[in-house]
C-alpha cells in the first residue's frame, strides 16, 4: 500500500498530525507534498489582509509572533532538544520521506512526479482544490481530512461557523474526494464537544488530535475493502465560505474567542 500526503503548511497542528501518522505507517508513505496556506493565485499581501480581517489586530499580531518563534525553533531543531517539530517539512526530513513543494497541486509537473510514485491513496489536508486529473492519480482514492461533521459545515472555516451558530459539538470527517468540494462519501468521523471555555484554537487543536487515528482507520477500511456505514446521510448539507466582517463581529460579540493566553503556552 503506497500512501501520499498533501498538506498545507502549518506550524501549530499539522506537524504533530503527520508525525503520529508516520509512526504507524512509515514504510507505506511514498511522499509528502507541502503547499502554502494561501491559494496559488492569491498574493501574499491579499492573504495577510484576509487573516488580519479574520483575527483582528491583537490576535493577528500574537499568531504572527508565534509563527516567527516557531519558524526559528524549527531551524534550531537539529541543535536543541525540542519536544516537537514545528513544520511538516522537518517531520518529512527527520523520517527520510521524499518531500515535494509544489506551488499548485494541479500543476502538470507535480502530477507527473506524483504519478511516478504510484500512490494507492492520496491523503489531503490542504486548502487547494483538487482537479479531475489529480483526483484520478491514486489507484484507490483521494481522501480529505475536514474539521466538521459532514455533510454539515462543508467549505471554509468550519469550526468558526459551528461556534458562531452555537453548536454543542463539532468533529472531524475523512471523506472520499470528488470534483465538488467536501461532497464525497464519508468514510470515518468522530465528534468533539464544544464547551463555553473553548477558543477557536482549542477546537482546532482537538480536531487534529483525533485526525491521525481517523485517517489511519479510513486507510484501513479502503485498503481492506471493508464495508462501512454511510455516515450522517440524514444531516442537512450546509456549505460556508470565508467569514465576512459582520460575521467576525458577531462571533466576538457572542463572547467567542479565537485564542486565549493558555493557548500561547501550549508549547512552552
Short mmCIF file of N, CA and C in Angstrom, two decimals, residues 51-135:
data_model
loop_
_atom_site.label_atom_id
_atom_site.label_comp_id
_atom_site.label_asym_id
_atom_site.label_seq_id
_atom_site.Cartn_x
_atom_site.Cartn_y
_atom_site.Cartn_z
N UNK A 51 -6.26 37.47 6.67
CA UNK A 51 -6.01 36.94 8.00
C UNK A 51 -6.17 38.03 9.06
N UNK A 52 -5.74 39.24 8.74
CA UNK A 52 -5.89 40.36 9.66
C UNK A 52 -7.36 40.67 9.91
N UNK A 53 -8.16 40.65 8.85
CA UNK A 53 -9.60 40.87 9.00
C UNK A 53 -10.21 39.79 9.88
N UNK A 54 -9.78 38.56 9.69
CA UNK A 54 -10.37 37.44 10.43
C UNK A 54 -10.00 37.49 11.91
N UNK A 55 -8.73 37.62 12.22
CA UNK A 55 -8.28 37.51 13.61
C UNK A 55 -8.33 38.83 14.37
N UNK A 56 -8.33 39.96 13.67
CA UNK A 56 -8.22 41.24 14.37
C UNK A 56 -6.75 41.54 14.67
N UNK A 57 -6.47 42.80 15.00
CA UNK A 57 -5.08 43.25 15.14
C UNK A 57 -4.31 42.48 16.21
N UNK A 58 -4.90 42.34 17.41
CA UNK A 58 -4.17 41.73 18.52
C UNK A 58 -3.89 40.25 18.26
N UNK A 59 -4.92 39.47 17.93
CA UNK A 59 -4.72 38.04 17.69
C UNK A 59 -3.83 37.79 16.47
N UNK A 60 -3.97 38.64 15.45
CA UNK A 60 -3.12 38.51 14.27
C UNK A 60 -1.66 38.74 14.64
N UNK A 61 -1.41 39.76 15.46
CA UNK A 61 -0.04 40.05 15.90
C UNK A 61 0.52 38.89 16.72
N UNK A 62 -0.29 38.36 17.64
CA UNK A 62 0.17 37.26 18.50
C UNK A 62 0.48 36.02 17.67
N UNK A 63 -0.42 35.67 16.75
CA UNK A 63 -0.20 34.48 15.92
C UNK A 63 1.00 34.67 14.99
N UNK A 64 1.18 35.90 14.49
CA UNK A 64 2.34 36.18 13.63
C UNK A 64 3.63 36.03 14.42
N UNK A 65 3.62 36.57 15.66
CA UNK A 65 4.81 36.46 16.51
C UNK A 65 5.11 35.00 16.84
N UNK A 66 4.05 34.24 17.16
CA UNK A 66 4.23 32.82 17.45
C UNK A 66 4.77 32.06 16.24
N UNK A 67 4.26 32.41 15.06
CA UNK A 67 4.73 31.76 13.84
C UNK A 67 6.22 32.01 13.63
N UNK A 68 6.64 33.25 13.86
CA UNK A 68 8.07 33.59 13.72
C UNK A 68 8.91 32.81 14.73
N UNK A 69 8.41 32.72 15.97
CA UNK A 69 9.12 31.94 17.01
C UNK A 69 9.21 30.48 16.60
N UNK A 70 8.10 29.93 16.10
CA UNK A 70 8.08 28.52 15.70
C UNK A 70 9.01 28.26 14.52
N UNK A 71 9.05 29.19 13.57
CA UNK A 71 9.95 29.04 12.42
C UNK A 71 11.40 29.06 12.88
N UNK A 72 11.69 29.91 13.86
CA UNK A 72 13.05 29.97 14.41
C UNK A 72 13.39 28.66 15.13
N UNK A 73 12.45 28.17 15.94
CA UNK A 73 12.67 26.90 16.64
C UNK A 73 12.85 25.76 15.64
N UNK A 74 12.11 25.84 14.54
CA UNK A 74 12.22 24.80 13.51
C UNK A 74 13.64 24.75 12.94
N UNK A 75 14.24 25.92 12.75
CA UNK A 75 15.61 25.99 12.23
C UNK A 75 16.61 25.44 13.24
N UNK A 76 16.27 25.53 14.53
CA UNK A 76 17.18 25.10 15.59
C UNK A 76 16.96 23.66 16.03
N UNK A 77 16.03 22.98 15.36
CA UNK A 77 15.63 21.65 15.82
C UNK A 77 16.80 20.66 15.89
N UNK A 78 17.76 20.81 14.99
CA UNK A 78 18.90 19.88 14.98
C UNK A 78 19.91 20.16 16.09
N UNK A 79 19.76 21.32 16.73
CA UNK A 79 20.76 21.73 17.73
C UNK A 79 20.21 21.77 19.15
N UNK A 80 18.88 21.79 19.28
CA UNK A 80 18.27 21.89 20.61
C UNK A 80 17.37 20.68 20.86
N UNK A 81 17.26 20.24 22.12
CA UNK A 81 16.38 19.11 22.46
C UNK A 81 14.92 19.54 22.57
N UNK A 82 14.31 19.88 21.44
CA UNK A 82 12.93 20.35 21.45
C UNK A 82 11.96 19.18 21.54
N UNK A 83 10.79 19.44 22.14
CA UNK A 83 9.85 18.33 22.37
C UNK A 83 8.97 18.02 21.18
N UNK A 84 8.99 18.89 20.16
CA UNK A 84 8.19 18.59 18.97
C UNK A 84 8.74 19.29 17.75
N UNK A 85 8.21 18.93 16.58
CA UNK A 85 8.58 19.58 15.33
C UNK A 85 7.66 20.79 15.10
N UNK A 86 8.19 21.76 14.35
CA UNK A 86 7.42 22.98 14.11
C UNK A 86 7.12 23.21 12.63
N UNK A 87 7.34 22.20 11.81
CA UNK A 87 6.91 22.27 10.41
C UNK A 87 6.75 20.85 9.87
N UNK A 88 5.86 20.72 8.91
CA UNK A 88 5.66 19.43 8.24
C UNK A 88 6.93 19.04 7.49
N UNK A 89 7.62 20.04 6.93
CA UNK A 89 8.86 19.76 6.18
C UNK A 89 9.89 19.08 7.07
N UNK A 90 10.04 19.58 8.29
CA UNK A 90 11.03 19.00 9.21
C UNK A 90 10.67 17.57 9.59
N UNK A 91 9.39 17.30 9.74
CA UNK A 91 8.95 15.93 10.05
C UNK A 91 9.33 15.00 8.90
N UNK A 92 9.04 15.43 7.66
CA UNK A 92 9.37 14.60 6.49
C UNK A 92 10.87 14.33 6.42
N UNK A 93 11.67 15.36 6.66
CA UNK A 93 13.13 15.19 6.59
C UNK A 93 13.64 14.27 7.70
N UNK A 94 13.08 14.42 8.90
CA UNK A 94 13.50 13.59 10.04
C UNK A 94 13.25 12.11 9.76
N UNK A 95 12.14 11.81 9.11
CA UNK A 95 11.78 10.41 8.85
C UNK A 95 12.18 9.94 7.45
N UNK A 96 13.00 10.76 6.76
CA UNK A 96 13.53 10.40 5.44
C UNK A 96 12.44 10.05 4.43
N UNK A 97 11.40 10.87 4.42
CA UNK A 97 10.31 10.69 3.47
C UNK A 97 10.46 11.71 2.35
N UNK A 98 10.38 11.30 1.08
CA UNK A 98 10.50 12.24 -0.03
C UNK A 98 9.56 13.44 0.13
N UNK A 99 10.12 14.64 -0.05
CA UNK A 99 9.38 15.88 0.20
C UNK A 99 9.24 16.66 -1.10
N UNK A 100 8.03 17.14 -1.36
CA UNK A 100 7.73 17.93 -2.56
C UNK A 100 7.13 19.27 -2.13
N UNK A 101 7.45 20.33 -2.88
CA UNK A 101 6.98 21.67 -2.51
C UNK A 101 6.31 22.35 -3.71
N UNK A 102 5.20 21.82 -4.19
CA UNK A 102 4.52 22.44 -5.34
C UNK A 102 3.80 23.73 -4.94
N UNK A 103 3.79 24.69 -5.84
CA UNK A 103 3.00 25.90 -5.59
C UNK A 103 1.52 25.62 -5.84
N UNK A 104 1.27 24.76 -6.81
CA UNK A 104 -0.11 24.41 -7.17
C UNK A 104 -0.19 22.90 -7.33
N UNK A 105 -1.09 22.26 -6.57
CA UNK A 105 -1.18 20.79 -6.61
C UNK A 105 -1.66 20.28 -7.96
N UNK A 106 -2.28 21.14 -8.76
CA UNK A 106 -2.77 20.73 -10.07
C UNK A 106 -1.77 21.00 -11.19
N UNK A 107 -0.59 21.46 -10.83
CA UNK A 107 0.46 21.73 -11.81
C UNK A 107 0.87 20.44 -12.52
N UNK A 108 1.01 20.50 -13.83
CA UNK A 108 1.29 19.30 -14.63
C UNK A 108 2.59 18.62 -14.21
N UNK A 109 3.60 19.41 -13.87
CA UNK A 109 4.89 18.84 -13.49
C UNK A 109 4.79 18.08 -12.17
N UNK A 110 4.02 18.64 -11.21
CA UNK A 110 3.84 17.94 -9.94
C UNK A 110 3.05 16.65 -10.13
N UNK A 111 1.99 16.70 -10.94
CA UNK A 111 1.19 15.50 -11.18
C UNK A 111 2.03 14.41 -11.86
N UNK A 112 2.94 14.83 -12.73
CA UNK A 112 3.83 13.88 -13.38
C UNK A 112 4.70 13.16 -12.35
N UNK A 113 5.25 13.92 -11.40
CA UNK A 113 6.06 13.32 -10.33
C UNK A 113 5.21 12.42 -9.43
N UNK A 114 4.00 12.88 -9.17
CA UNK A 114 3.09 12.12 -8.31
C UNK A 114 2.75 10.77 -8.93
N UNK A 115 2.51 10.76 -10.22
CA UNK A 115 2.19 9.51 -10.92
C UNK A 115 3.34 8.50 -10.84
N UNK A 116 4.56 9.01 -10.83
CA UNK A 116 5.73 8.13 -10.76
C UNK A 116 5.80 7.39 -9.42
N UNK A 117 5.24 8.00 -8.38
CA UNK A 117 5.25 7.34 -7.06
C UNK A 117 4.16 6.27 -6.94
N UNK A 118 3.23 6.25 -7.90
CA UNK A 118 2.16 5.25 -7.98
C UNK A 118 1.41 5.07 -6.65
N UNK A 119 0.81 6.15 -6.14
CA UNK A 119 0.11 6.03 -4.86
C UNK A 119 -1.19 5.25 -4.98
N UNK A 120 -1.50 4.49 -3.94
CA UNK A 120 -2.80 3.83 -3.87
C UNK A 120 -3.84 4.78 -3.29
N UNK A 121 -3.41 5.57 -2.29
CA UNK A 121 -4.30 6.55 -1.65
C UNK A 121 -3.54 7.86 -1.48
N UNK A 122 -4.18 8.96 -1.82
CA UNK A 122 -3.66 10.29 -1.52
C UNK A 122 -4.49 10.86 -0.39
N UNK A 123 -3.81 11.34 0.65
CA UNK A 123 -4.48 11.93 1.81
C UNK A 123 -4.25 13.44 1.78
N UNK A 124 -5.32 14.20 1.84
CA UNK A 124 -5.24 15.66 1.78
C UNK A 124 -5.69 16.32 3.08
N UNK A 125 -4.90 17.31 3.50
CA UNK A 125 -5.37 18.29 4.49
C UNK A 125 -4.77 19.60 4.01
N UNK A 126 -5.39 20.12 2.98
CA UNK A 126 -4.76 21.14 2.14
C UNK A 126 -5.83 22.12 1.65
N UNK A 127 -5.51 23.43 1.58
CA UNK A 127 -6.52 24.42 1.19
C UNK A 127 -6.82 24.45 -0.31
N UNK A 128 -5.99 23.79 -1.12
CA UNK A 128 -6.18 23.87 -2.57
C UNK A 128 -7.20 22.83 -3.06
N UNK A 129 -7.91 23.20 -4.11
CA UNK A 129 -8.94 22.33 -4.69
C UNK A 129 -8.29 21.36 -5.68
N UNK A 130 -8.59 20.07 -5.55
CA UNK A 130 -8.07 19.05 -6.45
C UNK A 130 -8.93 18.99 -7.72
N UNK A 131 -8.28 19.13 -8.87
CA UNK A 131 -9.00 18.99 -10.14
C UNK A 131 -9.03 17.52 -10.57
N UNK A 132 -9.79 17.25 -11.63
CA UNK A 132 -10.08 15.86 -12.03
C UNK A 132 -8.82 15.04 -12.28
N UNK A 133 -7.82 15.61 -12.95
CA UNK A 133 -6.61 14.84 -13.26
C UNK A 133 -5.91 14.38 -11.99
N UNK A 134 -5.84 15.25 -10.99
CA UNK A 134 -5.22 14.88 -9.72
C UNK A 134 -6.06 13.83 -8.98
N UNK A 135 -7.36 14.01 -8.99
CA UNK A 135 -8.25 13.05 -8.32
C UNK A 135 -8.13 11.64 -8.90
#
